[in-house]
Amino acid sequence: MSSSPGQSLSTAPTQGPVSARVETPFQRFAAAFLEDRVAVAGLALLAFIILSSLIAPWITPQNPYDLTRVDLLDSRMPPGSQTMEGFTAWLGTDGVGRDLYSGILYGLRISLVVGVVSGLIAATLGMSIGLISAYVGGKLDTFIMRLVDLQLSLPSILVALILVAALGKGVDKIIIALIVVQWAYYARTVRGTALVERNKEYVDAARALGLSKSRIIFRHILPNCLAPVIVVLTVQTAHAISLEATLSFLGVGLPQTEPSLGVLIANGFQYMLSDRYWISFFPGVALLLTIVAINLVGDRIRDVLNPRLEK
Amino acid sequence: MLSYFFRRFGQAIFVILAMIVLVFFGVNVVGDPIWMLISPEMDQQAIAATAAALGLDKPIGEQFFFFIKGLFQGDLGRSFVHGEPAILLILGRMGATMELAIAALLMAIIIGLPLGMYAGLHPDRRASRTIMAGSILGFSLPTFWVGLMLIMIFSVMIGWLPASGRGPTDTVLGIQTSLLSLEGWRHIALPALNLALLKISLMIRLARSGTREAMSMDYVKFARAKGLKESVIIRVHILKNILIPIVTVLGLEFGSLVAFSVVTETIFSWPGMGKLLLEAIQRLDRPVIVAYVMVVVVLFVFINLIIDILYSVLDPRVRLTEAKA
């Protein structure tokens, strides 16, 4: 309430003739985001990682799934070796002769897809449940929130392990497990925000206009709950990628036919003690950079969207 | 107070019951474990006999009834693979896991608390920024990969510490422990550090924000005005006050240490119950999976219960809001 009307965006359109310099909420958000150099570096790194995984087939010397291009004679070569296929394996090769640099970029694709897809579905599901819980209230609300409390009191790795024990291996099953692990965070976040929004005047106004319940929930309340959801989404995506890697490393996640970064690291584990560090080391660095980049971006988004920190 | 205790206790029992039902039906919809246990040469009759011996031929409702009946007799079924009672297998491995989790918890306090307080006392120093950046890294590092790196650096490259196993154990008061010999400490150092890493980061953040908050309080300013020594202020006025939330959070995190020990135990071949769980998952050894989950859930629920009660004893405000609700 401390901001003067000229600066406040919500009142700006009512000011009559507005100057050309009115910012959209996104522009304002982007400008605030770019003020932090570390976060910009994180965003650049993240963009670089995503882009290179997308164009992997054009910037790697080898398709690691194409068995005709993989030579067993090339296995376990240290970084910088010349392969039988005629290219230089700058990051070395793994136990069956695959180029690690190529393997990492292709593996990144799987890790990112699993993390992002599970995150988006969990966000949609969790948001819907949280909104309904907040708007309907009563017994349903109590029941859903008890369920959320129960699940959040157990560590995610434990829930995920039980789920993969029940579901088995495979990309679809890991995604299901990750959705179940994550939905509760979104449900709780959205419910908290929606409870506050529900009592605001614009909702009363919408109700007075005779709009339907679902329209009020999804068109009026939902857009105002999105800020915290975006924050949770970034944090949870990093968490999901890490969790998938952990499960795959333990041998209960993705199968060998879908070599995510976790599978690559697991494959290198057996060579660790014989000093062939690179097979596990480089995929791990890629995983770490991805998670750090997402966390840096997420931290900044949280600071920018937090109204209490506004200058 | 007493009614609060009973209500919390009732909730705890309800959570355990709900988990029993969820886990039993969850685990028992998985593929047919019979295919893991028979050899391909077995004929139909032998397969049926194996299934009957394990009770797998009965409808799931009946299996659940027998499971509940067994539960009240302290029997969670026999391991399909080991042929021993599942609960005994788990409890037999529990000591090693607890030892690891406690060592990790102590490590988190010994390393994390001083670093966090330092960062809170001098927020603008370069060292504090390094500590905080380190804690972000600690949150981002995947536990299993750090474990591999620890092995690579300390076992393979420098060769200081062993990479696997628990080392020799001594028996004290019926509990096996490896903390009594130097060799045992050498074995636990890497796995405990690996497991502690996340909690060290958490500890740093908690201690820092707690310290900063306490520093701005009137009683600290007053202590300064009285001319007390800085060391006394830190010890008496700050440390004591930030300990309540820290003890609470660490208590809650103990459960997550036990859960995450699945990863650490696998990497360092630590013979705890987490490693047992992973083997059970890979072999579809249902009774062991269910027994593990039951033991961990009971552990969790009771840790939470004890902390809640301790907290309401320590902080009267919690009790009052609960009573009103």
XYZ file of C-alpha atoms in Angstrom:
636
model
C 0.000 0.000 0.000
C 3.064 2.210 0.264
C 3.461 2.578 -3.478
C 2.083 5.705 -5.062
C -0.674 5.286 -7.654
C 1.620 6.190 -10.506
C 3.857 3.181 -9.846
C 1.183 0.678 -9.014
C 0.284 -1.358 -12.034
C -3.218 -2.305 -11.013
C -4.322 1.283 -10.873
C -2.373 2.463 -13.887
C -5.001 1.636 -16.534
C -7.603 3.713 -14.688
C -5.477 6.814 -14.878
C -7.046 7.960 -18.111
C -4.550 8.810 -20.853
C -1.570 6.623 -19.984
C 1.931 7.390 -21.093
C 3.542 5.040 -23.601
C 5.947 3.699 -20.980
C 3.438 1.438 -19.213
C 5.035 -1.932 -18.540
C 3.209 -5.206 -18.718
C 3.577 -7.364 -15.591
C 5.944 -9.599 -17.512
C 8.190 -6.717 -18.523
C 8.337 -5.523 -14.967
C 9.155 -9.039 -13.813
C 11.845 -9.463 -16.455
C 13.463 -6.149 -15.589
C 13.597 -7.076 -11.893
C 14.935 -10.509 -12.720
C 17.770 -9.156 -14.832
C 19.052 -6.979 -12.010
C 20.775 -9.945 -10.410
C 23.894 -10.986 -12.290
C 24.173 -14.458 -10.720
C 20.587 -15.256 -11.711
C 21.207 -14.076 -15.258
C 24.246 -16.337 -15.409
C 22.055 -19.188 -14.153
C 19.443 -18.436 -16.794
C 22.089 -18.321 -19.528
C 23.516 -21.632 -18.343
C 20.063 -23.197 -18.245
C 19.257 -21.921 -21.744
C 22.585 -23.287 -22.973
C 21.908 -26.711 -21.403
C 18.392 -26.962 -22.814
C 19.457 -25.777 -26.246
C 22.405 -28.150 -26.521
C 20.252 -31.105 -25.448
C 17.678 -30.131 -28.094
C 20.170 -29.932 -30.932
C 22.172 -32.914 -29.635
C 22.037 -34.919 -32.909
C 23.725 -32.087 -34.813
C 26.500 -31.276 -32.366
C 27.574 -34.725 -31.236
C 29.936 -37.029 -33.119
C 27.903 -40.154 -32.381
C 24.358 -41.322 -31.787
C 24.907 -43.390 -28.649
C 21.820 -45.537 -29.329
C 22.919 -46.463 -32.833
C 24.680 -49.750 -32.220
C 26.295 -49.768 -35.651
C 28.215 -46.652 -34.706
C 29.381 -47.890 -31.307
C 32.567 -49.942 -31.227
C 33.308 -52.114 -28.207
C 37.015 -51.642 -28.868
C 36.509 -48.015 -27.873
C 35.330 -48.841 -24.375
C 36.725 -47.119 -21.286
C 38.972 -44.706 -23.149
C 40.194 -41.731 -21.122
C 39.160 -38.180 -22.075
C 40.742 -36.892 -25.253
C 41.323 -40.296 -26.877
C 41.004 -40.978 -30.590
C 38.214 -43.511 -31.229
C 37.997 -46.263 -33.854
C 35.140 -44.275 -35.380
C 37.575 -41.517 -36.171
C 36.503 -38.733 -33.806
C 38.060 -37.527 -30.593
C 36.188 -38.460 -27.411
C 36.895 -35.313 -25.413
C 35.179 -36.638 -22.309
C 36.242 -40.266 -22.805
C 34.063 -43.280 -23.490
C 31.974 -45.515 -21.256
C 32.022 -49.245 -20.535
C 30.577 -50.287 -23.900
C 32.430 -47.789 -26.066
C 29.889 -44.957 -26.270
C 31.220 -41.427 -26.499
C 30.450 -39.776 -23.155
C 29.935 -36.286 -24.538
C 27.257 -37.624 -26.911
C 25.807 -39.813 -24.174
C 25.509 -36.868 -21.793
C 23.659 -34.643 -24.263
C 21.229 -37.430 -25.168
C 20.894 -38.320 -21.479
C 20.134 -34.693 -20.626
C 17.163 -34.870 -22.977
C 15.670 -37.769 -21.037
C 16.406 -36.224 -17.648
C 14.908 -32.874 -18.654
C 11.832 -34.389 -20.273
C 11.102 -36.578 -17.234
C 11.617 -33.644 -14.851
C 9.603 -31.098 -16.820
C 6.728 -33.385 -17.832
C 6.257 -34.737 -14.313
C 6.529 -31.199 -12.933
C 3.905 -29.770 -15.281
C 1.413 -32.587 -14.764
C 1.937 -32.498 -10.997
C 1.473 -28.711 -11.041
C -1.783 -28.950 -13.002
C -3.107 -31.742 -10.830
C -1.967 -30.183 -7.557
C -3.326 -26.762 -8.501
C -6.745 -28.141 -9.388
C -6.953 -30.132 -6.171
C -5.720 -27.202 -4.090
C -8.165 -24.757 -5.688
C -11.132 -27.054 -5.266
C -10.082 -27.797 -1.708
C -9.904 -24.096 -0.886
C -13.091 -23.120 -2.653
C -15.294 -25.980 -1.513
C -13.865 -26.110 2.015
C -15.455 -28.190 4.764
C -14.892 -31.909 5.037
C -13.378 -32.269 1.585
C -10.821 -29.620 2.434
C -9.940 -31.311 5.728
C -9.573 -34.685 4.031
C -7.352 -33.400 1.220
C -5.153 -31.444 3.567
C -4.739 -34.420 5.896
C -3.625 -36.432 2.895
C -1.176 -33.689 1.932
C 0.197 -33.515 5.474
C 0.584 -37.271 5.584
C 2.504 -37.350 2.357
C 4.709 -34.374 3.082
C 5.667 -35.837 6.444
C 7.370 -38.685 4.599
C 10.589 -37.942 2.708
C 10.106 -37.867 -1.067
C 12.798 -40.466 -1.701
C 10.947 -42.959 0.494
C 7.599 -42.352 -1.221
C 9.279 -42.629 -4.621
C 11.024 -45.883 -3.668
C 7.767 -47.453 -2.498
C 6.064 -46.328 -5.694
C 8.693 -47.735 -8.026
C 8.593 -50.918 -5.975
C 4.875 -51.032 -6.724
C 4.951 -49.803 -10.342
C 8.172 -51.183 -11.772
C 10.642 -49.672 -14.233
C 10.003 -47.478 -17.254
C 9.734 -43.830 -18.263
C 5.954 -43.662 -17.787
C 6.182 -45.262 -14.349
C 8.909 -42.931 -13.159
C 6.870 -39.968 -14.335
C 3.847 -41.287 -12.406
C 5.976 -41.782 -9.301
C 7.388 -38.247 -9.594
C 3.890 -36.788 -10.051
C 2.645 -38.528 -6.919
C 5.687 -37.286 -5.017
C 5.183 -33.671 -6.120
C 1.458 -32.915 -6.340
C 1.079 -32.254 -2.617
C 3.474 -29.273 -2.694
C 1.357 -27.561 -5.343
C -1.922 -28.424 -3.658
C -0.757 -26.930 -0.378
C 0.709 -23.817 -1.971
C -2.325 -23.074 -4.108
C -4.790 -23.761 -1.330
C -3.027 -21.297 0.954
C -3.056 -18.546 -1.653
C -6.586 -19.335 -2.840
C -7.966 -19.088 0.691
C -6.713 -15.515 0.824
C -7.903 -14.666 -2.689
C -11.340 -16.186 -2.129
C -12.287 -13.461 0.316
C -11.225 -10.584 -1.880
C -13.687 -8.197 -3.434
C -13.203 -9.186 -7.043
C -14.413 -12.691 -6.184
C -17.475 -11.236 -4.468
C -18.052 -9.162 -7.556
C -17.796 -12.198 -9.813
C -20.215 -14.066 -7.592
C -22.630 -11.144 -7.614
C -22.524 -11.236 -11.405
C -23.811 -14.787 -11.181
C -20.789 -16.439 -12.771
C -20.489 -20.189 -12.397
C -18.339 -21.730 -9.695
C -15.856 -23.284 -12.091
C -15.510 -19.986 -13.946
C -14.778 -18.137 -10.710
C -12.281 -20.772 -9.587
C -10.354 -21.158 -12.823
C -10.701 -17.747 -14.469
C -10.665 -15.428 -11.481
C -8.908 -17.073 -8.554
C -6.408 -19.262 -10.412
C -4.517 -16.503 -12.271
C -3.951 -14.739 -8.975
C -2.450 -17.868 -7.413
C 0.121 -18.428 -10.137
C 3.073 -16.527 -8.677
C 3.856 -18.954 -5.849
C 3.164 -21.890 -8.171
C 5.873 -20.742 -10.573
C 8.337 -20.625 -7.686
C 7.397 -24.117 -6.555
C 7.571 -25.325 -10.144
C 11.214 -24.338 -10.595
C 12.309 -25.780 -7.263
C 10.343 -28.968 -7.821
C 11.639 -29.494 -11.349
C 15.204 -29.430 -10.056
C 14.140 -31.780 -7.307
C 12.419 -34.146 -9.749
C 15.457 -34.308 -12.023
C 17.651 -35.090 -9.038
C 15.213 -37.694 -7.730
C 14.938 -39.435 -11.090
C 18.740 -39.552 -11.307
C 18.906 -41.018 -7.805
C 16.337 -43.726 -8.577
C 18.027 -44.564 -11.864
C 21.374 -44.709 -10.110
C 19.935 -47.150 -7.586
C 18.786 -49.338 -10.461
C 15.063 -48.893 -9.791
C 14.441 -45.931 -12.100
C 14.858 -45.761 -15.841
C 16.004 -48.882 -17.713
C 19.291 -49.126 -19.636
C 17.396 -48.480 -22.864
C 16.565 -44.947 -21.666
C 19.959 -43.784 -20.413
C 19.298 -40.612 -18.438
C 22.165 -38.966 -16.576
C 21.452 -41.139 -13.536
C 21.783 -44.315 -15.602
C 25.076 -43.060 -17.074
C 26.451 -42.358 -13.605
C 25.322 -45.779 -12.394
C 27.112 -47.426 -15.325
C 30.327 -45.691 -14.368
C 30.119 -46.661 -10.703
C 31.755 -50.052 -11.236
C 34.760 -48.448 -12.919
C 35.223 -45.874 -10.180
C 37.474 -48.020 -8.015
C 39.752 -48.823 -10.934
C 40.458 -45.104 -11.343
C 38.308 -44.632 -14.470
C 36.608 -41.658 -12.920
C 35.354 -39.949 -16.066
C 32.481 -42.336 -16.790
C 30.640 -41.195 -13.654
C 32.264 -37.814 -13.227
C 31.170 -35.968 -16.369
C 27.488 -37.013 -16.365
C 27.436 -35.967 -12.707
C 28.855 -32.539 -13.569
C 26.155 -32.127 -16.231
C 23.491 -33.091 -13.693
C 24.921 -30.728 -11.090
C 25.111 -27.792 -13.512
C 21.514 -28.357 -14.578
C 20.248 -28.423 -11.011
C 22.335 -25.429 -9.921
C 21.146 -23.418 -12.951
C 17.487 -24.180 -12.207
C 17.957 -23.378 -8.510
C 19.638 -20.039 -9.255
C 16.814 -19.046 -11.580
C 14.215 -20.286 -9.080
C 15.797 -18.350 -6.192
C 15.666 -15.136 -8.176
C 12.086 -15.702 -9.330
C 11.093 -16.207 -5.709
C 12.759 -12.960 -4.662
C 11.207 -11.004 -7.519
C 7.702 -12.370 -7.010
C 7.790 -11.972 -3.235
C 5.848 -8.776 -2.553
C 7.406 -8.378 0.868
C 10.857 -7.900 -0.632
C 9.702 -5.237 -3.074
C 11.630 -2.028 -2.828
C -1.867 -30.763 28.067
C -3.053 -34.312 28.612
C -5.879 -33.984 26.104
C -3.446 -32.537 23.601
C -1.191 -35.531 24.141
C -4.035 -38.004 23.640
C -5.272 -36.279 20.533
C -1.812 -36.296 18.973
C -1.393 -39.924 19.972
C -4.706 -40.822 18.321
C -3.641 -39.046 15.136
C -0.371 -40.971 15.159
C -2.149 -44.306 15.398
C -4.501 -43.281 12.593
C -1.566 -42.376 10.330
C 0.061 -45.743 10.982
C -3.160 -47.611 10.187
C -3.686 -45.619 7.001
C -0.135 -46.358 5.897
C -0.569 -50.070 6.583
C -3.557 -50.243 4.246
C -1.937 -48.044 1.551
C 1.373 -49.870 1.557
C -0.066 -53.366 1.661
C -2.378 -52.837 -1.280
C 0.180 -50.691 -3.095
C 2.905 -53.295 -2.913
C 0.593 -56.203 -3.607
C -0.668 -54.925 -6.945
C 2.866 -55.225 -8.357
C 3.679 -57.999 -10.800
C 3.614 -61.571 -9.622
C 6.583 -62.335 -7.364
C 6.076 -66.027 -8.012
C 7.925 -65.626 -11.339
C 10.999 -64.432 -9.477
C 11.025 -67.431 -7.187
C 10.499 -70.399 -9.427
C 12.899 -71.945 -11.894
C 11.796 -72.309 -15.508
C 11.782 -76.138 -15.258
C 9.101 -76.216 -12.569
C 5.777 -77.673 -13.647
C 2.363 -76.183 -12.969
C 1.905 -78.234 -9.802
C 5.203 -77.148 -8.273
C 4.401 -73.522 -9.042
C 1.022 -73.850 -7.368
C 2.655 -75.496 -4.367
C 5.174 -72.643 -4.034
C 2.401 -70.080 -4.289
C 0.360 -71.922 -1.680
C 3.340 -72.172 0.684
C 3.740 -68.362 0.554
C -0.003 -67.726 0.727
C 0.041 -66.083 -2.705
C -2.812 -68.166 -4.092
C -5.428 -66.602 -1.831
C -7.540 -63.577 -2.808
C -5.964 -60.272 -1.821
C -8.603 -59.528 0.813
C -7.768 -62.738 2.598
C -4.045 -62.056 2.291
C -4.663 -58.676 3.914
C -6.612 -60.293 6.751
C -3.739 -62.676 7.460
C -1.292 -59.802 7.243
C -3.227 -57.785 9.845
C -3.566 -60.837 12.057
C 0.168 -61.430 11.822
C 0.834 -57.756 12.491
C -0.763 -57.941 15.921
C 1.388 -60.962 16.683
C 4.483 -59.042 15.649
C 4.813 -61.106 12.487
C 5.089 -59.257 9.164
C 5.569 -62.344 7.034
C 8.611 -64.229 5.875
C 11.028 -62.946 3.300
C 10.498 -64.766 -0.001
C 14.235 -64.643 -0.664
C 15.857 -65.187 2.730
C 13.159 -67.371 4.259
C 13.494 -65.513 7.573
C 10.844 -63.384 9.278
C 10.969 -60.005 7.508
C 10.747 -57.976 10.691
C 13.790 -59.718 12.165
C 15.779 -59.070 8.991
C 14.935 -55.370 9.192
C 15.593 -55.033 12.909
C 18.872 -56.907 12.510
C 20.069 -54.295 10.038
C 18.581 -51.325 11.868
C 21.575 -50.821 14.175
C 23.950 -50.077 11.320
C 21.519 -47.578 9.783
C 20.904 -45.812 13.086
C 24.638 -45.563 13.701
C 25.111 -43.964 10.303
C 22.163 -41.580 10.723
C 23.281 -40.462 14.188
C 26.851 -39.927 13.011
C 25.518 -37.833 10.111
C 23.278 -35.812 12.427
C 26.188 -35.042 14.768
C 28.309 -34.069 11.803
C 25.590 -31.683 10.596
C 25.492 -29.992 14.005
C 29.261 -29.829 14.527
C 29.961 -28.445 11.057
C 26.740 -26.595 10.228
C 25.942 -24.760 13.473
C 29.234 -22.819 13.863
C 29.371 -21.960 10.155
C 25.759 -20.783 10.144
C 26.208 -18.704 13.292
C 29.332 -17.132 11.856
C 27.464 -16.212 8.679
C 24.649 -14.783 10.792
C 26.944 -12.734 13.031
C 28.931 -11.249 10.157
C 26.564 -11.273 7.174
C 28.677 -8.926 5.072
C 32.006 -10.683 5.287
C 33.391 -12.483 2.285
C 33.697 -15.718 4.288
C 29.985 -15.601 5.093
C 29.100 -15.242 1.442
C 31.306 -18.215 0.647
C 29.537 -20.232 3.338
C 26.112 -19.330 1.963
C 27.139 -20.079 -1.613
C 28.457 -23.402 -0.353
C 25.119 -24.165 1.255
C 23.290 -23.522 -2.045
C 25.714 -25.932 -3.680
C 25.055 -28.412 -0.884
C 21.331 -28.286 -1.669
C 21.935 -28.778 -5.375
C 24.476 -31.602 -5.232
C 22.848 -34.975 -5.824
C 23.680 -37.149 -2.807
C 24.659 -40.201 -4.775
C 27.061 -38.348 -7.005
C 28.772 -36.713 -4.046
C 29.196 -40.202 -2.594
C 30.974 -41.306 -5.752
C 33.185 -38.258 -5.693
C 34.086 -38.843 -2.053
C 35.131 -42.396 -2.929
C 37.078 -41.146 -5.903
C 38.966 -38.510 -3.942
C 39.483 -40.063 -0.532
C 39.661 -43.761 -1.388
C 40.993 -44.045 -4.915
C 43.168 -40.972 -5.373
C 44.498 -40.236 -1.889
C 43.772 -43.641 -0.406
C 43.082 -42.362 3.115
C 39.725 -43.908 3.858
C 38.056 -47.209 2.951
C 35.318 -47.020 0.320
C 33.010 -49.734 1.536
C 31.790 -51.785 4.473
C 31.428 -51.093 8.126
C 34.756 -52.349 9.451
C 35.129 -54.378 12.627
C 32.294 -54.048 15.134
C 32.285 -54.384 18.914
C 29.295 -55.328 20.980
C 28.294 -52.964 23.777
C 25.166 -53.662 25.826
C 23.949 -55.970 23.083
C 24.329 -53.360 20.347
C 26.878 -53.797 17.644
C 28.803 -50.649 16.933
C 31.820 -49.704 14.923
C 32.321 -46.436 16.758
C 34.678 -47.894 19.349
C 37.661 -48.489 17.138
C 39.713 -46.184 14.969
C 39.107 -48.542 12.061
C 35.365 -48.203 12.588
C 35.586 -44.408 12.511
C 37.635 -44.582 9.345
C 34.856 -46.630 7.780
C 31.979 -44.412 8.870
C 33.644 -41.091 7.998
C 32.823 -41.004 4.283
C 29.268 -42.414 4.389
C 28.351 -40.162 7.314
C 29.725 -37.087 5.560
C 27.838 -38.050 2.406
C 24.594 -38.452 4.273
C 25.177 -35.293 6.317
C 25.818 -32.991 3.371
C 22.213 -31.881 2.819
C 21.671 -31.434 6.540
C 24.840 -29.359 6.900
C 23.424 -26.964 4.299
C 20.077 -26.898 6.056
C 21.774 -26.325 9.412
C 23.801 -23.413 8.039
C 20.641 -21.728 6.757
C 18.693 -22.297 9.965
C 21.518 -21.139 12.216
C 22.166 -18.076 10.077
C 18.577 -16.858 9.909
C 18.069 -17.643 13.605
C 21.190 -15.727 14.562
C 20.270 -12.725 12.451
C 16.834 -12.639 13.978
C 18.163 -12.947 17.523
C 20.749 -10.219 16.888
C 18.030 -7.656 16.254
C 16.192 -8.520 19.488
C 16.085 -6.098 22.375
C 17.566 -8.535 24.836
C 20.710 -8.858 22.748
C 20.999 -5.094 22.393
C 20.480 -4.771 26.126
C 23.164 -7.372 26.825
C 25.530 -5.357 24.641
C 24.577 -2.198 26.500
C 25.402 -3.911 29.761
C 28.891 -4.432 28.358
C 28.829 -8.219 28.304
C 31.552 -9.964 26.413
C 30.677 -10.934 22.837
C 31.413 -14.604 23.577
C 28.921 -14.571 26.456
C 26.250 -12.930 24.299
C 26.739 -15.490 21.557
C 26.645 -18.403 23.951
C 23.904 -17.372 26.346
C 21.674 -14.969 24.448
C 21.892 -16.164 20.882
C 22.762 -19.842 20.916
C 20.186 -20.740 23.548
C 17.408 -19.025 21.658
C 18.135 -20.421 18.243
C 18.397 -23.949 19.600
C 14.637 -24.587 19.934
C 13.791 -24.387 16.223
C 17.037 -26.130 15.320
C 16.388 -29.079 17.610
C 12.877 -29.386 16.193
C 13.933 -29.325 12.581
C 16.810 -31.706 13.178
C 14.507 -34.122 14.929
C 12.210 -34.088 11.923
C 15.164 -34.442 9.592
C 16.357 -37.546 11.399
C 13.631 -39.503 9.649
C 14.757 -38.212 6.280
C 18.327 -39.225 7.137
C 17.097 -42.766 7.704
C 15.260 -42.683 4.364
C 18.171 -41.208 2.438
C 20.517 -43.783 3.908
C 19.143 -46.091 1.182
C 21.327 -44.186 -1.265
C 24.387 -43.843 0.923
C 24.301 -47.445 2.087
C 24.150 -48.668 -1.491
C 27.147 -46.614 -2.553
C 29.312 -47.453 0.455
C 28.063 -51.044 0.881
C 26.988 -50.155 4.413
C 25.112 -53.183 5.774
C 22.022 -51.289 6.937
C 18.315 -51.683 6.317
C 18.292 -49.263 3.385
C 20.513 -51.585 1.380
C 18.209 -54.440 2.369
C 15.202 -52.479 1.069
C 16.823 -51.874 -2.290
C 17.681 -55.550 -2.693
C 14.098 -56.397 -1.729
C 12.700 -53.991 -4.356
C 14.899 -55.469 -7.061
C 13.813 -59.003 -6.155
C 10.137 -58.166 -5.473
C 10.536 -59.454 -1.931
C 7.196 -58.023 -0.758
C 7.246 -58.912 2.945
C 10.607 -57.176 3.391
C 9.407 -54.054 1.531
C 6.240 -53.890 3.622
C 8.162 -54.544 6.859
C 10.697 -51.836 6.043
C 7.994 -49.289 5.323
C 6.121 -50.233 8.488
C 9.237 -49.872 10.644
C 10.161 -46.530 9.070
C 6.617 -45.133 9.268
C 6.317 -46.087 12.934
C 9.715 -44.511 13.541
C 8.650 -41.342 11.741
C 5.305 -40.999 13.403
C 6.803 -41.412 16.834
C 9.657 -39.004 16.212
C 7.080 -36.433 15.059
C 4.921 -37.142 18.073
C 7.795 -36.767 20.536
C 8.926 -33.535 18.907
C 5.432 -32.070 18.897
C 5.034 -32.838 22.565
C 8.494 -31.569 23.467
C 7.798 -28.445 21.512
C 4.545 -27.752 23.285
C 6.378 -28.224 26.575
C 9.170 -25.855 25.549
C 7.014 -23.236 23.886
C 3.711 -22.443 25.612
C 2.395 -20.525 22.595
C 1.996 -23.754 20.602
C -0.056 -25.315 23.368
C -2.373 -22.331 23.581
C -3.153 -22.131 19.874
C -3.735 -25.886 19.770
C -6.154 -25.666 22.683
C -8.163 -22.990 20.923
C -8.335 -24.826 17.627
